[in-house]
Structures are given as C-alpha cells and as structure tokens.
C-alpha cells in the first residue's frame, strides 16, 4: 500500500480536514510513490497559528547558543537518517543516488550548521556619535526575529533549497511554515520527525503540502499572520507571490529563473571548460537554476569544444537512481518533459542544428512510463530564438560562436535574466574584466557551482530580489533596530 505524506503542524503529523489528496508519481517508471494529503485553508490557518504562538513560547526565550545546539542536532539528525532522506529524494525526483548523496543531502544538513554558527558569530554594528554638549551618544543595532516566515520551495533540489531558507530562518529565531513543491513532498515531511527528535519546540517548524493556486501555496502567501515570504521558483510565480505579499507590506526574498551563459575564451583550458560545461548543462538532468543553457565559445576553439562536449554528453548514462554508472535521471514529470520537448521541437523549427540528442531515449520496458529525455546540444541557434532566450530547465544547451570580448559580453547580457554565469579563460586580467561586466548575481571563473555558504546568493533582473547567504540573509530574516544611548 502506498505511503501517506501528511502535514506537519505543531509538532504532529496530520491529514487535511478536507480529505483532499493527490498522487505522487515516480518520474522513473510512472509508479505510485505516495498519497499526499493536501492542505487547504484550514490547515494553513492552523500551521500559521501554531508558528505564531511558537514565537511567544520557549523558542523566544532561548539563547543563541541553545538555538545553535538544536540546529546542530537537526543537521546530525539528517545525517543519522541519510539513507532514508537519500532514497526519498531520489524516489521523488528520479535523480541518481550519486548526485543526491554528494549534493542534496549533505548540503541539506550543512545548511543548519553553517547558519547556526554564522548567527552566533556575527557582530552587531555600533556607531559612536558626537553631540553638541560634548558627551556623545552610542548607537547600536539589535536584531530580532522577523516572525512567521513562509518558505515556498521548488522541486529541483528539494531538501537543499528548502533548508537553505529554513536554516537561517531558525538560526535567527523565527518560526516557519514550509510549502514544498507538490512534486517533491517527502523529504520536507521527513524533516518534521528530525525536528522533534532534535528538541525543537512544537510549532517552530510546520509543513503544509499541496499546490500553488487555490491550495496551500496561495493560502500561505496570502495569510495575514505571515510576516515575510521567501520563495524559490519560476519568475512568473514570484510575481504572483509578490502581489500577495504587497497586502500588509510583507517582506519578500525571491530566487527565480535564469538563462545562464558560459563564455569560453580561446585562451581557456578547453578540457576543463568542457568538463565544467558538462556539469553545468547536464547535472540533475539540466534542472538547476544556475545551469548553463547558452555556451558562447570563441571561434578559434569552437570545433574542438563542440566535439569534446558532444562526446561527453554522448557518454552520459541515463537511467534510474540506483542504476550502475548512471549520471543522468529523468525529468521531474511528464508535464515538464512536454515543456522541454516543445523547446526541442521549436529549436529545429527556428533553424538550430541538432548536434546531439533532440528527443526521447529508448529505455527498457520497465521504465517506459518514465519522463526520460535525451541530453541535447544545438549548433547554429539564432540569438533571438526561443532556445537562446527562454529558460528551458532541461539537459540542453546551444553552442554559440563569438569573435571578441565586447561582442560576447553584449550577447551574454542580452537577456531578461541575471542569475549566474561562468567564464573560462587562463588570462587573469580578462577574468576580472569580464566577470565584472557580466550582469549576474553570481559569476564563476574556471568553475561552476562552487559555493561557499557565507557568500551572497541571488539574482539580478528577472532572476530575483534580494540576497541570501552569509550575513546577507540577516537583512531578510531579522528586523534591525537602532538603539541610541545619550551618554
Ligand atoms: P514553480 O514556480 O512552479 O513552483 C515553486 C513553488 O511555488 C512550488 O512549491 C509551487 O507549488 C509554489 N507555487 C506555485 N504557484 C503558486 C502560487 N500562486 N502561490 C503560492 N505558491 C505557488 O517553480 P518550480 O517549477 O517548482 O521550479 C523551477 C523554477 O525554479 C525554475 O524557474 C528555476 O530556475 C527556479 N529556481 C530558482 C532558483 C534560484 O535560486 N534562483 C533555484 C532553484 C530553482
């Protein structure tokens, strides 16, 4: 019998009063993973009330060190149940164990430790001030929790991206109501038990399951007792959530879509650039917000780069999470595959040449109902074609030749998005010069997805609003009060 996935409210797992449920279907073989109980308005009300009440309970009177110790226990709790989290994440997403065991689960745990330690060690600002009487005054900042934080998260890195927000929110003394993606409800639900085992007071961490519109997501975003909303997902969903947040002037943090570029100069180490682009275009089946879908390659090394990237992509082993040597799973769902395939078709209609892939792979009968897709590389795509302009969120990229630095920067920046970019060059001056001119929140030189959690993370233009990570998250997760003492 299929497992039930429930809400987690006030420290207890509970079904929904409406009795509404939906099926969580495997993207690997179309089988039923679980029945998810959907939260409607009543459950969202209860979750938010529980989070609001917990702001006045034992959580509020805990010292930073006591909170720090609980957050460390949460991280240890995830690690103690590593295999359970790993299996659940890979079942929901179809991603290979090799990916989730190196990225999703360890980072999911690390998010609690890093932010707990950071909050413990960050100094408050002070300003000594001159006054007409000569005695002076002392200003100092005091940070207090913002209150009830709504965390609305996506399906591509479910545990990692949800804890990336829950970690700092709790470290700063807030309480949370989390709405994971309807595609990937399980690891967020599992985290409830870890929270109880770690001794987190009831009501500090709550989970509501369901969809966006007319469901848990929208009810949560609109709830007047939510003090701030942190969201990761598509830009158009972010716009809807911003409208909801406008009522009551609630603060928002938005981590949204991207159409990221890589620029490979002719002085780059081509093999390293190919290896980096293999990861940035195809890891997690291309479902990474920071992933690269536009690869600008200098004309002098274009053919060599294209041949080597095509060889690497051809060697990718597509299969189920536990398959031998598998390094690429399916897309998250058939609905998403339809979207990605529509871009594969549009690419050809709009004049791109398919260097590799372009369709659905032949899979063994056992996996016939999975959402499989081929890794795909295009040549000759026009700068104004859909595959160069719009976020596809699949394992694909266009290889685009260029001749000089100014030209390639102008083309790379000619996008409504501004999340991430990578530059491949062995020339240090060029590295600094071009990195500084790329319109993006994150730029890597000779690497990709190298993340230090103490650094700022976020996007420019349509890719988001605000920065999280390191001390930057404090701006969002705390209310800063200035206290001025006349001496
Ligand atoms: P999505 O916008 O469809 O959904 C994200 C979350 O919002 C889900 O939990 C969903 O149920 C909820 N939601 C949907 N409509 C809502 C509404 N009206 N009100 C409240 N909640 C609502 O995004 P997705 O398909 O899950 O994720 C893929 C997208 O996320 C891509 O665009 C990707 O680039 C982006 N993303 C960005 C980052 C980043 O850090 N910038 C990271 C990962 C993913």
Coordinates of C-alpha atoms and ligand atoms in Angstrom, one line a residue:
X1 CA 0.0 0.0 0.0
X2 CA 1.3 3.5 -0.9
X3 CA 2.7 5.5 1.9
X4 CA 0.8 8.7 3.1
X5 CA 2.5 12.0 3.2
X6 CA 1.0 14.4 5.7
X7 CA 1.1 17.9 7.0
X8 CA 3.4 18.6 10.0
X9 CA 1.7 21.1 12.3
X10 CA 2.5 22.0 15.9
X11 CA 4.9 19.1 16.1
X12 CA 2.5 16.5 14.9
X13 CA 1.7 14.8 11.6
X14 CA -1.9 15.3 10.5
X15 CA -4.1 14.7 7.5
X16 CA -6.2 17.5 6.0
X17 CA -9.7 18.2 7.3
X18 CA -11.0 18.4 3.7
X19 CA -9.8 14.9 2.9
X20 CA -8.3 16.1 -0.3
X21 CA -5.4 14.0 -1.6
X22 CA -3.2 13.7 -4.7
X23 CA -0.9 11.1 -6.1
X24 CA 2.9 11.4 -6.0
X25 CA 4.1 9.7 -9.2
X26 CA 7.6 8.4 -9.9
X27 CA 9.3 10.1 -12.8
X28 CA 11.4 6.9 -13.3
X29 CA 8.6 4.4 -14.0
X30 CA 5.3 6.1 -13.5
X31 CA 4.5 4.1 -10.4
X32 CA 2.7 5.5 -7.3
X33 CA 5.1 6.6 -4.7
X34 CA 2.7 8.0 -2.1
X35 CA -0.6 9.6 -1.5
X36 CA -0.2 13.2 -0.4
X37 CA -2.8 14.9 1.9
X38 CA -3.4 18.4 0.6
X39 CA -3.6 21.4 3.0
X40 CA -6.4 23.7 2.3
X41 CA -7.2 27.0 4.1
X42 CA -8.0 25.3 7.5
X43 CA -4.6 23.6 7.7
X44 CA -2.7 26.6 6.5
X45 CA -4.5 28.7 9.2
X46 CA -3.6 26.1 11.8
X47 CA 0.0 25.9 10.7
X48 CA 0.4 29.7 10.7
X49 CA -1.3 30.0 14.1
X50 CA 1.0 27.4 15.5
X51 CA 4.0 29.2 14.1
X52 CA 2.7 32.5 15.5
X53 CA 2.1 31.0 19.0
X54 CA 5.6 29.4 19.0
X55 CA 7.1 32.9 18.7
X56 CA 6.0 33.5 22.2
X57 CA 6.9 30.1 23.6
X58 CA 10.2 28.6 24.8
X59 CA 11.8 29.3 21.4
X60 CA 11.6 33.0 22.1
X61 CA 13.5 32.8 25.4
X62 CA 16.3 30.5 24.2
X63 CA 19.8 32.0 24.0
X64 CA 21.6 31.9 20.6
X65 CA 23.8 29.1 22.0
X66 CA 20.7 27.0 22.8
X67 CA 19.3 27.5 19.4
X68 CA 22.7 26.8 17.9
X69 CA 22.8 23.5 19.7
X70 CA 19.3 22.4 18.4
X71 CA 20.3 23.4 14.8
X72 CA 23.4 21.2 15.1
X73 CA 21.2 18.4 16.3
X74 CA 18.9 18.8 13.3
X75 CA 21.9 18.5 11.0
X76 CA 23.1 15.5 12.8
X77 CA 19.6 14.0 12.7
X78 CA 19.5 14.4 8.9
X79 CA 22.9 12.7 8.7
X80 CA 21.8 9.9 11.0
X81 CA 18.9 9.2 8.6
X82 CA 21.0 9.9 5.5
X83 CA 19.8 6.8 3.6
X84 CA 16.2 7.4 4.3
X85 CA 16.5 11.0 3.0
X86 CA 18.5 9.9 0.0
X87 CA 16.0 7.2 -1.0
X88 CA 13.1 9.6 -0.6
X89 CA 14.7 12.4 -2.5
X90 CA 15.7 10.1 -5.4
X91 CA 12.3 8.5 -5.5
X92 CA 10.5 11.8 -5.8
X93 CA 12.9 13.4 -8.3
X94 CA 14.4 10.3 -10.1
X95 CA 17.9 11.8 -9.7
X96 CA 20.9 9.5 -9.4
X97 CA 22.0 8.4 -5.9
X98 CA 25.5 9.6 -6.9
X99 CA 24.2 13.2 -7.3
X100 CA 21.9 13.4 -4.2
X101 CA 24.4 11.7 -1.9
X102 CA 27.1 14.3 -2.9
X103 CA 24.9 17.4 -3.2
X104 CA 21.3 17.3 -2.0
X105 CA 21.5 15.5 1.4
X106 CA 24.9 16.7 2.7
X107 CA 24.1 20.3 1.8
X108 CA 20.6 19.9 3.3
X109 CA 22.3 19.1 6.6
X110 CA 25.1 21.7 6.3
X111 CA 22.5 24.5 5.9
X112 CA 21.6 24.1 9.6
X113 CA 25.1 24.1 10.9
X114 CA 26.6 26.9 8.8
X115 CA 23.8 29.4 9.5
X116 CA 23.6 28.5 13.2
X117 CA 27.4 29.2 13.6
X118 CA 27.2 32.3 11.5
X119 CA 24.4 33.9 13.5
X120 CA 26.4 33.1 16.7
X121 CA 29.5 34.9 15.5
X122 CA 28.3 37.9 13.6
X123 CA 28.9 41.3 15.3
X124 CA 26.2 44.0 15.6
X125 CA 27.0 47.4 14.3
X126 CA 27.9 50.3 16.6
X127 CA 28.4 54.0 15.9
X128 CA 29.8 56.5 18.4
X129 CA 28.3 59.9 17.8
X130 CA 29.3 63.4 18.6
X131 CA 26.7 65.6 20.3
X132 CA 26.7 69.4 20.9
X133 CA 27.2 69.0 24.7
X134 CA 30.4 67.0 24.0
X135 CA 29.1 64.0 26.0
X136 CA 28.3 62.0 22.8
X137 CA 26.0 59.1 22.2
X138 CA 26.3 55.4 21.4
X139 CA 24.2 53.8 18.7
X140 CA 24.0 50.1 18.5
X141 CA 22.0 47.7 16.4
X142 CA 19.8 44.9 17.8
X143 CA 18.5 42.2 15.6
X144 CA 15.2 40.4 16.4
X145 CA 13.4 37.7 14.5
X146 CA 11.1 38.8 11.8
X147 CA 8.3 36.5 13.0
X148 CA 6.5 33.8 11.0
X149 CA 8.3 33.1 7.7
X150 CA 6.6 31.3 4.8
X151 CA 9.1 29.2 2.8
X152 CA 7.8 28.2 -0.6
X153 CA 10.2 25.9 -2.4
X154 CA 10.7 24.1 -5.8
X155 CA 11.3 20.5 -6.8
X156 CA 14.7 20.5 -8.4
X157 CA 16.8 20.3 -5.2
X158 CA 14.0 19.9 -2.7
X159 CA 15.8 19.3 0.6
X160 CA 18.8 21.6 -0.2
X161 CA 16.8 24.6 -1.3
X162 CA 14.2 24.3 1.5
X163 CA 16.8 24.0 4.3
X164 CA 18.8 26.8 2.6
X165 CA 15.9 29.0 3.9
X166 CA 14.8 27.1 7.0
X167 CA 18.3 27.0 8.4
X168 CA 18.9 30.8 8.6
X169 CA 15.2 31.5 9.4
X170 CA 15.5 29.3 12.6
X171 CA 19.0 30.4 13.4
X172 CA 17.7 34.0 13.6
X173 CA 14.9 32.9 16.0
X174 CA 11.9 32.9 13.5
X175 CA 9.3 30.2 13.1
X176 CA 8.4 28.8 9.7
X177 CA 5.7 27.3 7.7
X178 CA 7.1 25.4 4.7
X179 CA 5.3 24.6 1.5
X180 CA 7.4 22.2 -0.5
X181 CA 6.7 21.6 -4.2
X182 CA 3.8 19.2 -4.9
X183 CA 6.2 17.2 -7.0
X184 CA 8.6 16.5 -4.1
X185 CA 6.8 16.4 -0.7
X186 CA 8.6 13.7 1.0
X187 CA 11.9 14.9 2.4
X188 CA 10.3 18.1 3.9
X189 CA 7.7 15.9 5.6
X190 CA 10.5 13.6 6.9
X191 CA 12.3 16.6 8.4
X192 CA 9.4 17.1 10.9
X193 CA 10.4 14.0 12.8
X194 CA 14.1 15.1 12.8
X195 CA 12.9 18.5 14.3
X196 CA 11.0 16.7 17.1
X197 CA 14.0 14.4 17.8
X198 CA 16.3 17.4 18.0
X199 CA 14.1 19.0 20.6
X200 CA 12.8 21.9 18.5
X201 CA 9.8 23.3 20.4
X202 CA 6.5 22.5 18.8
X203 CA 5.2 24.9 16.3
X204 CA 8.6 26.3 15.3
X205 CA 8.7 24.2 12.1
X206 CA 5.5 23.4 10.2
X207 CA 4.8 21.9 6.8
X208 CA 1.8 22.3 4.6
X209 CA 1.5 20.1 1.5
X210 CA -0.2 21.0 -1.7
X211 CA -0.2 23.0 -4.9
X212 CA 0.1 26.8 -5.6
X213 CA -3.2 28.4 -6.8
X214 CA -6.3 27.6 -4.6
X215 CA -4.2 25.4 -2.5
X216 CA -1.5 25.5 0.3
X217 CA 0.9 27.8 -1.6
X218 CA -1.6 30.6 -2.3
X219 CA -3.3 30.4 1.1
X220 CA 0.1 30.6 2.8
X221 CA 1.3 33.6 0.7
X222 CA -1.9 35.5 1.4
X223 CA -2.1 34.7 5.1
X224 CA -2.0 38.0 7.1
X225 CA -0.1 36.5 10.0
X226 CA 2.8 35.5 7.8
X227 CA 5.4 38.3 8.3
X228 CA 7.7 37.5 5.4
X229 CA 7.9 35.2 2.4
X230 CA 10.9 33.6 1.0
X231 CA 10.4 31.9 -2.4
X232 CA 12.4 29.9 -4.9
X233 CA 10.8 29.0 -8.2
X234 CA 9.7 30.4 -11.5
X235 CA 9.7 34.2 -12.1
X236 CA 6.0 34.3 -13.0
X237 CA 5.1 32.5 -9.7
X238 CA 7.3 35.0 -7.9
X239 CA 5.3 37.8 -9.5
X240 CA 2.0 36.3 -8.2
X241 CA 3.5 35.9 -4.7
X242 CA 4.8 39.5 -4.7
X243 CA 1.3 40.7 -5.3
X244 CA 0.0 38.7 -2.3
X245 CA 2.9 40.0 -0.1
X246 CA 2.0 43.6 -1.0
X247 CA -1.0 43.3 1.3
X248 CA 0.3 44.2 4.7
X249 CA 3.7 45.3 3.2
X250 CA 5.3 41.9 3.9
X251 CA 8.9 41.4 3.1
X252 CA 9.9 39.1 0.3
X253 CA 13.0 37.3 -0.9
X254 CA 12.8 35.9 -4.4
X255 CA 15.1 33.4 -6.0
X256 CA 13.8 32.9 -9.5
X257 CA 14.6 31.7 -13.0
X258 CA 17.7 32.1 -15.1
X259 CA 19.1 31.8 -18.7
X260 CA 22.7 31.5 -17.7
X261 CA 25.7 31.8 -20.0
X262 CA 29.1 30.3 -20.1
X263 CA 31.8 32.1 -22.1
X264 CA 34.8 30.1 -23.2
X265 CA 37.7 32.2 -24.5
X266 CA 40.3 30.8 -26.8
X267 CA 42.9 31.1 -24.0
X268 CA 40.9 28.7 -21.8
X269 CA 41.9 25.2 -20.8
X270 CA 39.5 23.5 -23.2
X271 CA 39.3 20.2 -21.3
X272 CA 38.5 22.0 -18.1
X273 CA 35.9 24.1 -19.8
X274 CA 34.3 21.1 -21.4
X275 CA 34.2 19.2 -18.0
X276 CA 32.7 22.3 -16.3
X277 CA 30.1 22.7 -19.0
X278 CA 29.2 19.0 -18.9
X279 CA 28.2 19.6 -15.3
X280 CA 26.5 23.0 -15.7
X281 CA 24.4 21.8 -18.7
X282 CA 23.6 18.2 -17.7
X283 CA 23.8 17.6 -14.0
X284 CA 20.4 17.0 -12.4
X285 CA 19.1 16.5 -15.9
X286 CA 19.7 20.2 -16.5
X287 CA 17.2 21.1 -13.8
X288 CA 19.4 23.6 -11.9
X289 CA 18.6 27.3 -11.7
X290 CA 22.3 28.0 -12.1
X291 CA 22.7 25.7 -15.1
X292 CA 24.1 26.8 -18.4
X293 CA 21.8 26.8 -21.5
X294 CA 23.9 29.3 -23.6
X295 CA 27.5 28.5 -24.2
X296 CA 29.5 31.1 -26.1
X297 CA 32.7 29.6 -27.5
X298 CA 35.4 31.5 -29.3
X299 CA 35.5 30.7 -33.0
X300 CA 39.2 29.5 -32.8
X301 CA 38.3 26.6 -30.4
X302 CA 34.7 26.1 -31.4
X303 CA 35.0 22.8 -33.3
X304 CA 37.3 21.3 -30.7
X305 CA 35.0 22.3 -27.9
X306 CA 31.8 21.1 -29.7
X307 CA 33.3 17.7 -30.5
X308 CA 34.5 17.2 -26.9
X309 CA 31.3 18.3 -25.3
X310 CA 29.3 16.1 -27.7
X311 CA 31.5 13.1 -26.8
X312 CA 31.0 13.8 -23.1
X313 CA 27.2 14.1 -23.5
X314 CA 27.0 11.0 -25.6
X315 CA 28.8 9.1 -22.9
X316 CA 26.2 10.1 -20.2
X317 CA 24.5 7.1 -18.8
X318 CA 20.7 7.8 -18.5
X319 CA 18.8 5.6 -16.0
X320 CA 17.2 5.1 -12.6
X321 CA 18.7 6.4 -9.4
X322 CA 20.4 3.2 -8.4
X323 CA 21.5 2.2 -11.9
X324 CA 25.1 1.2 -12.5
X325 CA 27.2 4.2 -13.6
X326 CA 24.1 6.3 -14.1
X327 CA 24.8 10.0 -14.1
X328 CA 21.5 11.4 -15.5
X329 CA 18.0 10.6 -14.4
X330 CA 14.6 11.6 -15.9
X331 CA 13.0 15.0 -15.8
X332 CA 10.7 15.6 -12.9
X333 CA 7.4 14.8 -14.6
X334 CA 5.7 14.2 -17.9
X335 CA 4.3 17.7 -17.8
X336 CA 7.8 19.1 -17.6
X337 CA 9.0 16.8 -20.3
X338 CA 6.3 18.1 -22.6
X339 CA 7.6 21.6 -22.0
X340 CA 11.2 20.6 -22.6
X341 CA 10.3 18.7 -25.8
X342 CA 8.3 21.7 -27.0
X343 CA 11.6 23.6 -26.9
X344 CA 13.5 20.7 -28.6
X345 CA 10.9 21.0 -31.5
X346 CA 11.0 24.8 -31.5
X347 CA 14.8 24.7 -31.8
X348 CA 14.6 22.8 -35.1
X349 CA 11.7 24.9 -36.4
X350 CA 13.7 28.1 -35.7
X351 CA 16.8 26.9 -37.5
X352 CA 19.0 25.2 -34.9
X353 CA 21.0 22.2 -36.0
X354 CA 20.9 19.2 -33.6
X355 CA 24.5 18.2 -32.8
X356 CA 23.3 15.6 -30.3
X357 CA 20.0 14.2 -28.9
X358 CA 16.8 16.2 -29.5
X359 CA 14.3 13.6 -28.4
X360 CA 13.4 10.8 -26.0
X361 CA 15.8 7.9 -25.4
X362 CA 14.9 4.3 -25.8
X363 CA 14.5 2.9 -22.4
X364 CA 13.9 -0.7 -21.1
X365 CA 10.2 -1.6 -20.9
X366 CA 10.3 -1.4 -17.1
X367 CA 11.0 2.4 -17.4
X368 CA 8.7 3.1 -20.4
X369 CA 6.4 5.3 -18.3
X370 CA 9.3 7.5 -17.0
X371 CA 9.9 11.1 -18.0
X372 CA 13.1 10.4 -19.9
X373 CA 14.8 12.9 -22.2
X374 CA 18.0 13.0 -24.3
X375 CA 20.8 15.3 -23.4
X376 CA 20.8 17.7 -26.3
X377 CA 23.2 20.2 -27.9
X378 CA 22.4 22.7 -30.7
X379 CA 24.6 24.5 -33.2
X380 CA 23.6 27.5 -35.2
X381 CA 20.8 28.8 -32.9
X382 CA 19.9 32.4 -33.7
X383 CA 20.4 34.8 -30.8
X384 CA 16.6 35.7 -30.9
X385 CA 15.4 32.0 -31.0
X386 CA 13.4 30.6 -28.1
X387 CA 16.1 28.2 -27.0
X388 CA 18.6 31.1 -26.6
X389 CA 16.1 33.5 -24.9
X390 CA 13.8 31.4 -22.6
X391 CA 14.6 29.2 -19.6
X392 CA 14.1 25.5 -20.7
X393 CA 15.2 23.8 -17.5
X394 CA 16.3 20.6 -19.2
X395 CA 19.6 18.9 -20.2
X396 CA 20.4 21.0 -23.2
X397 CA 22.5 23.9 -24.4
X398 CA 23.2 26.0 -27.5
X399 CA 26.8 26.4 -28.6
X400 CA 27.2 29.9 -30.0
X401 CA 30.4 31.0 -31.7
X402 CA 31.9 34.5 -31.0
X403 CA 34.9 36.6 -32.1
X404 CA 35.6 39.3 -29.5
X405 CA 35.1 40.2 -25.9
X406 CA 32.8 43.2 -26.2
X407 CA 30.6 41.3 -28.6
X408 CA 30.2 38.2 -26.4
X409 CA 29.5 40.3 -23.2
X410 CA 26.8 42.2 -25.1
X411 CA 25.2 39.0 -26.3
X412 CA 25.5 37.2 -22.9
X413 CA 23.9 40.2 -21.1
X414 CA 21.1 40.5 -23.7
X415 CA 18.6 38.5 -21.5
X416 CA 15.9 39.5 -19.1
X417 CA 17.5 37.1 -16.5
X418 CA 20.6 37.7 -14.4
X419 CA 21.3 34.8 -12.2
X420 CA 24.7 33.2 -12.9
X421 CA 27.5 32.9 -15.5
X422 CA 30.8 31.2 -15.9
X423 CA 33.9 32.4 -17.7
X424 CA 36.6 30.1 -18.9
X425 CA 40.0 31.8 -19.5
X426 CA 43.6 31.4 -18.3
X427 CA 44.1 35.2 -18.6
X428 CA 43.6 36.8 -15.1
X429 CA 43.0 40.3 -16.4
X430 CA 40.4 39.1 -18.8
X431 CA 38.8 37.0 -16.0
X432 CA 38.4 40.0 -13.7
X433 CA 37.4 42.4 -16.5
X434 CA 34.7 40.1 -18.0
X435 CA 33.4 38.8 -14.6
X436 CA 32.8 42.4 -13.5
X437 CA 30.9 43.2 -16.7
X438 CA 28.5 40.2 -16.7
X439 CA 25.0 41.2 -15.4
X440 CA 24.5 38.4 -13.0
X441 CA 24.3 37.8 -9.2
X442 CA 27.0 35.0 -9.4
X443 CA 29.9 34.6 -11.7
X444 CA 32.3 31.7 -11.6
X445 CA 35.7 31.8 -13.3
X446 CA 37.1 28.4 -14.4
X447 CA 34.5 26.6 -12.3
X448 CA 30.7 26.2 -11.8
X449 CA 28.5 25.7 -8.7
X450 CA 31.5 26.2 -6.4
X451 CA 29.5 27.5 -3.4
X452 CA 30.7 28.9 -0.1
X453 CA 27.5 29.4 2.0
X454 CA 29.0 32.5 3.6
X455 CA 28.8 34.4 0.3
X456 CA 25.9 36.3 -1.2
X457 CA 23.4 34.4 -3.3
X458 CA 20.7 35.8 -5.6
X459 CA 19.9 37.1 -9.0
X460 CA 19.7 40.4 -10.9
X461 CA 16.9 41.5 -13.3
X462 CA 14.1 38.9 -13.5
X463 CA 16.1 36.3 -11.6
X464 CA 15.2 37.6 -8.2
X465 CA 15.1 40.2 -5.5
X466 CA 17.4 40.3 -2.5
X467 CA 20.4 38.3 -1.4
X468 CA 20.5 35.4 0.9
X469 CA 23.6 33.5 2.1
X470 CA 26.1 34.5 4.8
X471 CA 25.3 37.7 6.7
X472 CA 23.2 38.9 3.7
X473 CA 20.3 36.7 4.9
X474 CA 20.2 38.6 8.2
X475 CA 18.7 41.5 6.3
X476 CA 15.7 39.4 5.4
X477 CA 15.4 37.1 8.4
X478 CA 15.7 39.8 11.1
X479 CA 14.4 43.2 12.0
X480 CA 17.2 45.6 12.8
X481 CA 16.5 48.1 15.5
X482 CA 18.9 51.0 16.2
X483 CA 19.2 51.9 19.9
X484 CA 20.7 55.3 20.6
X485 CA 22.0 55.9 24.1
X486 CA 22.8 59.5 25.1
X487 CA 26.0 59.4 27.2
Ligands
LIG1 P1 7.2 27.0 -9.5 O1 7.3 28.5 -9.5 O2 6.3 26.3 -10.4 O3 6.9 26.4 -8.1 C1 7.7 26.8 -6.9 C2 6.8 26.7 -5.7 O4 5.8 27.7 -5.7 C3 6.1 25.3 -5.5 O5 6.1 24.9 -4.2 C4 4.7 25.7 -6.0 O6 3.7 24.8 -5.5 C5 4.5 27.1 -5.5 N1 3.5 27.9 -6.2 C6 3.1 27.8 -7.5 N2 2.2 28.7 -7.7 C7 2.0 29.4 -6.5 C8 1.1 30.4 -6.1 N3 0.2 31.0 -7.0 N4 1.1 30.9 -4.8 C9 2.0 30.3 -4.0 N5 2.8 29.3 -4.3 C10 2.8 28.8 -5.5 O7 8.7 26.5 -9.8 P2 9.3 25.0 -10.0 O8 8.8 24.6 -11.3 O9 9.0 24.2 -8.8 O10 10.9 25.3 -10.0 C11 11.6 25.5 -11.2 C12 11.9 27.0 -11.3 O11 12.6 27.4 -10.1 C13 12.8 27.4 -12.4 O12 12.4 28.6 -13.0 C14 14.2 27.6 -11.7 O13 15.1 28.5 -12.4 C15 13.7 28.2 -10.4 N6 14.8 28.1 -9.4 C16 15.5 29.2 -9.0 C17 16.5 29.0 -8.0 C18 17.3 30.2 -7.6 O14 18.0 30.1 -6.6 N7 17.2 31.4 -8.2 C19 16.8 27.8 -7.5 C20 16.0 26.7 -8.0 C21 15.0 26.8 -8.9

